[in-house]
Tab-separated table of C-alpha atoms in Angstrom:
chain	number	residue	atom	x	y	z
A	132	UNK	CA	5.087	-30.251	16.064
A	133	UNK	CA	4.150	-28.687	19.679
A	134	UNK	CA	6.340	-27.252	20.792
A	135	UNK	CA	6.525	-27.948	24.895
A	136	UNK	CA	5.174	-24.406	27.187
A	137	UNK	CA	5.741	-24.141	30.506
A	138	UNK	CA	2.197	-22.992	31.526
A	139	UNK	CA	0.562	-25.952	29.265
A	140	UNK	CA	2.628	-28.358	30.518
A	141	UNK	CA	1.643	-26.831	34.502
A	142	UNK	CA	-2.210	-27.068	32.647
A	143	UNK	CA	-1.702	-30.528	31.897
A	144	UNK	CA	-1.029	-32.159	34.728
A	145	UNK	CA	-3.160	-30.809	36.795
A	146	UNK	CA	-5.614	-31.109	34.966
A	147	UNK	CA	-4.333	-35.277	35.164
A	148	UNK	CA	-3.811	-34.783	38.595
A	149	UNK	CA	-7.246	-33.897	39.948
A	150	UNK	CA	-8.933	-35.547	37.256
A	151	UNK	CA	-6.891	-39.100	39.059
A	152	UNK	CA	-8.734	-37.960	42.349
A	153	UNK	CA	-11.366	-37.044	40.940
A	154	UNK	CA	-11.962	-40.844	39.587
A	155	UNK	CA	-10.877	-42.151	42.585
A	156	UNK	CA	-13.823	-40.940	44.747
A	157	UNK	CA	-16.099	-41.893	41.663
A	158	UNK	CA	-14.709	-45.412	42.293
A	159	UNK	CA	-14.644	-46.034	45.487
A	160	UNK	CA	-18.506	-46.855	46.003
A	161	UNK	CA	-17.834	-46.119	49.670
A	162	UNK	CA	-16.850	-42.682	49.411
A	163	UNK	CA	-18.904	-39.815	51.291
A	164	UNK	CA	-19.376	-37.364	48.145
A	165	UNK	CA	-20.622	-34.664	51.408
A	166	UNK	CA	-23.317	-33.768	49.040
A	167	UNK	CA	-24.063	-30.099	49.704
A	168	UNK	CA	-25.925	-26.673	47.886
A	169	UNK	CA	-23.940	-23.615	46.755
A	170	UNK	CA	-25.820	-20.814	46.808
A	171	UNK	CA	-26.947	-21.133	43.403
A	172	UNK	CA	-28.402	-24.702	44.449
A	173	UNK	CA	-25.967	-26.207	42.334
A	174	UNK	CA	-23.987	-29.492	44.013
A	175	UNK	CA	-20.841	-29.394	45.502
A	176	UNK	CA	-19.092	-32.593	46.316
A	177	UNK	CA	-15.447	-33.919	47.672
A	178	UNK	CA	-14.375	-34.178	44.340
A	179	UNK	CA	-14.894	-30.375	43.326
A	180	UNK	CA	-12.681	-29.374	46.287
A	181	UNK	CA	-9.959	-32.200	46.081
A	182	UNK	CA	-10.082	-31.253	42.641
A	183	UNK	CA	-9.729	-27.862	43.466
A	184	UNK	CA	-6.746	-28.010	45.597
A	185	UNK	CA	-5.395	-30.024	43.191
A	186	UNK	CA	-5.259	-26.994	40.425
A	187	UNK	CA	-3.954	-25.361	42.749
A	188	UNK	CA	-1.319	-26.775	43.808
A	189	UNK	CA	-0.217	-26.880	40.394
A	190	UNK	CA	-1.229	-23.219	38.788
A	191	UNK	CA	0.962	-21.766	41.880
A	192	UNK	CA	4.019	-22.605	40.604
A	193	UNK	CA	3.210	-19.625	38.121
A	194	UNK	CA	3.026	-16.256	38.709
A	195	UNK	CA	-0.372	-16.049	37.741
A	196	UNK	CA	-3.687	-15.394	40.059
A	197	UNK	CA	-6.701	-17.994	39.927
A	198	UNK	CA	-10.244	-17.350	39.494
A	199	UNK	CA	-12.030	-21.029	40.103
A	200	UNK	CA	-15.206	-22.055	40.452
A	201	UNK	CA	-14.800	-23.202	44.053
A	202	UNK	CA	-12.013	-20.480	44.805
A	203	UNK	CA	-15.017	-18.198	46.327
A	204	UNK	CA	-15.988	-15.096	44.963
A	205	UNK	CA	-13.204	-12.245	43.740
A	206	UNK	CA	-14.628	-9.111	43.442
A	207	UNK	CA	-14.846	-7.353	39.388
A	208	UNK	CA	-12.843	-4.292	41.244
A	209	UNK	CA	-9.572	-6.429	42.318
A	210	UNK	CA	-9.389	-9.129	39.308
A	211	UNK	CA	-11.028	-6.907	36.046
A	212	UNK	CA	-7.431	-4.951	35.659
A	213	UNK	CA	-5.994	-8.600	35.673
A	214	UNK	CA	-3.010	-9.091	32.710
A	215	UNK	CA	-3.190	-12.970	32.819
A	216	UNK	CA	-5.335	-15.332	34.525
A	217	UNK	CA	-6.198	-18.821	34.959
A	218	UNK	CA	-9.879	-19.661	35.012
A	219	UNK	CA	-10.461	-22.831	37.022
A	220	UNK	CA	-13.831	-25.490	37.086
A	221	UNK	CA	-12.618	-28.593	38.415
A	222	UNK	CA	-15.157	-30.581	38.136
A	223	UNK	CA	-17.341	-30.096	35.507
A	224	UNK	CA	-20.755	-31.706	35.583
A	225	UNK	CA	-21.129	-32.124	38.863
A	226	UNK	CA	-24.575	-33.540	38.131
A	227	UNK	CA	-23.437	-36.597	35.452
A	228	UNK	CA	-20.576	-37.244	38.249
A	229	UNK	CA	-23.615	-37.699	41.071
A	230	UNK	CA	-25.634	-39.585	37.681
A	231	UNK	CA	-22.299	-41.849	37.491
A	232	UNK	CA	-22.575	-41.609	33.568
A	233	UNK	CA	-18.818	-40.734	33.245
A	234	UNK	CA	-19.999	-37.318	31.216
A	235	UNK	CA	-17.630	-34.888	33.728
A	236	UNK	CA	-14.898	-32.921	33.160
A	237	UNK	CA	-12.154	-30.974	34.443
A	238	UNK	CA	-11.769	-27.354	32.756
A	239	UNK	CA	-8.669	-25.032	33.200
A	240	UNK	CA	-7.646	-21.927	30.988
A	241	UNK	CA	-5.314	-19.435	30.558
A	242	UNK	CA	-7.448	-15.627	30.148
A	243	UNK	CA	-5.658	-12.487	28.564
A	244	UNK	CA	-7.642	-9.773	27.482
A	245	UNK	CA	-11.386	-11.132	28.216
A	246	UNK	CA	-10.088	-13.972	26.156
A	247	UNK	CA	-8.637	-17.474	26.758
A	248	UNK	CA	-5.399	-18.089	25.431
A	249	UNK	CA	-4.419	-21.525	26.728
A	250	UNK	CA	-7.078	-24.570	27.658
A	251	UNK	CA	-7.107	-27.676	29.095
A	252	UNK	CA	-10.144	-30.250	28.742
A	253	UNK	CA	-10.139	-33.554	31.002
A	254	UNK	CA	-12.117	-36.364	30.531
A	255	UNK	CA	-11.191	-38.958	33.652
A	256	UNK	CA	-13.546	-41.452	33.482
A	257	UNK	CA	-12.645	-41.860	29.736
A	258	UNK	CA	-8.817	-40.840	29.832
A	259	UNK	CA	-8.996	-38.322	27.314
A	260	UNK	CA	-6.647	-35.370	27.208
A	261	UNK	CA	-8.387	-31.994	24.719
A	262	UNK	CA	-5.613	-28.628	24.700
A	263	UNK	CA	-4.650	-25.857	22.745
A	264	UNK	CA	-2.622	-22.884	22.806
A	265	UNK	CA	-3.555	-19.971	20.805
A	266	UNK	CA	-1.618	-19.481	17.580
A	267	UNK	CA	-0.544	-23.661	18.054
A	268	UNK	CA	-3.079	-25.365	16.870
A	269	UNK	CA	-6.211	-27.655	19.055
A	270	UNK	CA	-4.879	-31.396	19.217
A	271	UNK	CA	-6.587	-34.542	21.404
A	272	UNK	CA	-4.927	-37.063	23.101
A	273	UNK	CA	-6.646	-40.437	24.614
A	274	UNK	CA	-5.984	-43.139	27.017
A	275	UNK	CA	-3.850	-40.723	29.042
A	276	UNK	CA	-3.825	-40.646	32.434
A	277	UNK	CA	-1.921	-39.313	35.635
A	278	UNK	CA	1.623	-40.439	36.109
A	279	UNK	CA	4.332	-38.423	37.957
A	280	UNK	CA	7.335	-40.362	36.082
A	281	UNK	CA	5.630	-39.973	32.003
A	282	UNK	CA	7.751	-38.046	30.054
A	283	UNK	CA	6.273	-34.956	28.876
A	284	UNK	CA	7.679	-35.011	25.066
A	285	UNK	CA	6.621	-38.305	24.494
A	286	UNK	CA	2.771	-37.603	25.746
A	287	UNK	CA	2.674	-34.981	23.127
A	288	UNK	CA	3.991	-36.959	20.052
A	289	UNK	CA	-0.034	-38.974	20.981
A	290	UNK	CA	-1.739	-35.966	19.964
A	291	UNK	CA	-3.783	-35.909	17.257
A	292	UNK	CA	-4.504	-32.575	15.669
A	293	UNK	CA	-8.623	-31.101	15.903
A	294	UNK	CA	-10.591	-31.081	13.499
A	295	UNK	CA	-10.396	-35.278	13.068
A	296	UNK	CA	-11.286	-36.346	9.764
A	297	UNK	CA	-14.816	-37.041	9.709
A	298	UNK	CA	-17.803	-37.892	6.688
A	299	UNK	CA	-21.502	-38.519	7.865
A	300	UNK	CA	-24.742	-36.921	6.649
A	301	UNK	CA	-26.498	-34.616	8.201
A	302	UNK	CA	-26.240	-31.705	11.075
A	303	UNK	CA	-25.193	-32.996	14.940
A	304	UNK	CA	-26.463	-30.524	17.367
A	305	UNK	CA	-24.670	-31.392	20.905
A	306	UNK	CA	-27.171	-30.409	23.774
A	307	UNK	CA	-26.637	-30.541	27.776
A	308	UNK	CA	-27.728	-33.402	29.067
A	309	UNK	CA	-29.496	-31.184	32.176
A	310	UNK	CA	-30.802	-28.143	30.112
A	311	UNK	CA	-32.902	-29.664	27.298
A	312	UNK	CA	-35.400	-27.066	26.669
A	313	UNK	CA	-38.653	-25.711	24.339
A	314	UNK	CA	-35.680	-22.956	23.096
A	315	UNK	CA	-33.294	-26.273	21.712
A	316	UNK	CA	-36.160	-28.214	20.656
A	317	UNK	CA	-37.648	-24.926	18.217
A	318	UNK	CA	-33.562	-24.387	16.874
A	319	UNK	CA	-33.636	-28.306	16.492
A	320	UNK	CA	-37.183	-27.603	14.167
A	321	UNK	CA	-35.752	-25.235	12.311
A	322	UNK	CA	-32.908	-26.942	10.736
A	323	UNK	CA	-35.337	-29.416	9.383
A	324	UNK	CA	-37.939	-27.057	8.383
A	325	UNK	CA	-34.578	-26.056	6.421
A	326	UNK	CA	-34.434	-29.104	5.064
A	327	UNK	CA	-31.381	-30.579	7.304
A	328	UNK	CA	-32.169	-33.972	8.494
A	329	UNK	CA	-31.102	-33.190	12.305
A	330	UNK	CA	-29.876	-36.264	14.876
A	331	UNK	CA	-29.358	-34.462	18.411
A	332	UNK	CA	-27.337	-35.684	20.996
A	333	UNK	CA	-27.026	-35.160	25.020
A	334	UNK	CA	-24.325	-34.661	26.891
A	335	UNK	CA	-22.729	-33.163	30.135
A	336	UNK	CA	-20.216	-31.493	30.923
A	337	UNK	CA	-17.282	-29.649	28.511
A	338	UNK	CA	-17.578	-32.592	26.667
A	339	UNK	CA	-19.843	-30.513	23.387
A	340	UNK	CA	-17.462	-28.332	23.204
A	341	UNK	CA	-15.087	-30.801	22.586
A	342	UNK	CA	-17.658	-32.838	20.054
A	343	UNK	CA	-18.061	-29.795	17.533
A	344	UNK	CA	-13.918	-29.026	17.645
A	345	UNK	CA	-13.162	-32.759	17.070
A	346	UNK	CA	-15.972	-32.646	14.180
A	347	UNK	CA	-18.497	-35.145	15.977
A	348	UNK	CA	-20.789	-32.201	15.696
A	349	UNK	CA	-21.036	-29.459	13.952
A	350	UNK	CA	-23.324	-26.967	16.309
A	351	UNK	CA	-23.830	-26.469	20.073
A	352	UNK	CA	-26.838	-24.348	21.009
A	353	UNK	CA	-26.647	-23.444	24.509
A	354	UNK	CA	-30.604	-21.756	25.379
A	355	UNK	CA	-29.831	-21.786	28.974
A	356	UNK	CA	-27.582	-20.281	31.618
A	357	UNK	CA	-23.837	-21.263	32.732
A	358	UNK	CA	-20.511	-20.001	34.044
A	359	UNK	CA	-17.687	-18.492	32.383
A	360	UNK	CA	-15.602	-21.502	33.588
A	361	UNK	CA	-17.590	-23.433	32.471
A	362	UNK	CA	-16.749	-22.268	28.178
A	363	UNK	CA	-13.305	-20.642	28.700
A	364	UNK	CA	-11.140	-23.449	28.081
A	365	UNK	CA	-13.006	-24.959	25.534
A	366	UNK	CA	-13.657	-22.243	23.741
A	367	UNK	CA	-9.715	-21.347	22.963
A	368	UNK	CA	-9.817	-25.253	22.317
A	369	UNK	CA	-12.634	-24.641	19.468
A	370	UNK	CA	-10.977	-21.367	17.718
A	371	UNK	CA	-7.700	-23.231	16.949
A	372	UNK	CA	-9.832	-26.240	15.432
A	373	UNK	CA	-11.295	-23.510	13.151
A	374	UNK	CA	-14.296	-23.103	15.415
A	375	UNK	CA	-16.298	-20.247	17.558
A	376	UNK	CA	-18.486	-19.683	20.403
A	377	UNK	CA	-21.433	-16.784	19.046
A	378	UNK	CA	-23.654	-14.661	21.070
A	379	UNK	CA	-26.612	-15.720	19.933
A	380	UNK	CA	-27.802	-11.930	19.255
A	381	UNK	CA	-25.601	-10.973	16.273
A	382	UNK	CA	-21.543	-13.201	14.958
A	383	UNK	CA	-19.944	-11.884	18.813
A	384	UNK	CA	-17.554	-14.215	20.486
A	385	UNK	CA	-17.975	-14.574	24.034
A	386	UNK	CA	-15.614	-12.739	26.124
A	387	UNK	CA	-14.169	-13.403	29.785
A	388	UNK	CA	-13.459	-11.904	33.343
A	389	UNK	CA	-16.937	-9.680	33.022
A	390	UNK	CA	-18.276	-8.417	35.921
A	391	UNK	CA	-21.377	-10.838	36.245
A	392	UNK	CA	-19.597	-14.339	34.758
A	393	UNK	CA	-22.576	-15.446	33.999
A	394	UNK	CA	-22.194	-15.554	30.304
A	395	UNK	CA	-25.094	-14.875	28.024
A	396	UNK	CA	-26.455	-18.013	25.681
A	397	UNK	CA	-24.602	-19.002	22.969
A	398	UNK	CA	-24.695	-21.170	19.518
A	399	UNK	CA	-21.022	-22.585	19.024
A	400	UNK	CA	-19.735	-24.090	15.260
A	401	UNK	CA	-17.441	-24.309	12.701
A	402	UNK	CA	-16.325	-21.427	10.717
A	403	UNK	CA	-13.769	-22.518	8.170
């Protein structure tokens, strides 16, 4: 049975409320998305900014600082000694949001000593919530939307523990919709040369990490740049579901709050 913890409750409610704001804009065909490009040429929309404001309004109830993709740069000298802090991507998969394919998420993680200890991923268009807390397991809830009057304990009672029971033949490889490249193709070819029947599923945002955690995909290789806030929430969900994210060169897990917040190439897979 899950024991409700205040940090988990704050993070989940923040993700659901942010998801409500994202969907409001997503479903409004007349909405001005106020599209612009950030310094790395990735898109920024009014949904990113609004969701970030909603999340910050919740996380400010805690005593921990926040490092958010949309919150501006915080120098390493300031954040390197943070014992506990929130890492947030208010709208992961902005390109998919603009494509209107529904493959975007809200990601909130709590980081302690370079590793995530709590994570929440909400898929607003599918109304699916994934979450985990260190030592408590990983869970999934379907058909969940923001409701400020919702009973927290009743919500938790609907949670299903990950991984889910599944049976299939062959290997399912999850890959980024925006970053399928020659390295991913070579990875898949290598699996096939080893005799595996391989199915490649492309998908946006941190949904791919959730697929591995729940068991609907076996492995997710990432051979292109992404940031720590893209993986932090999914990482603890994976770990609590018996999976891990390994750096490509060796079997060392990803670390967080590095001076350079870019992740190295990695592979996410089940380890038990």
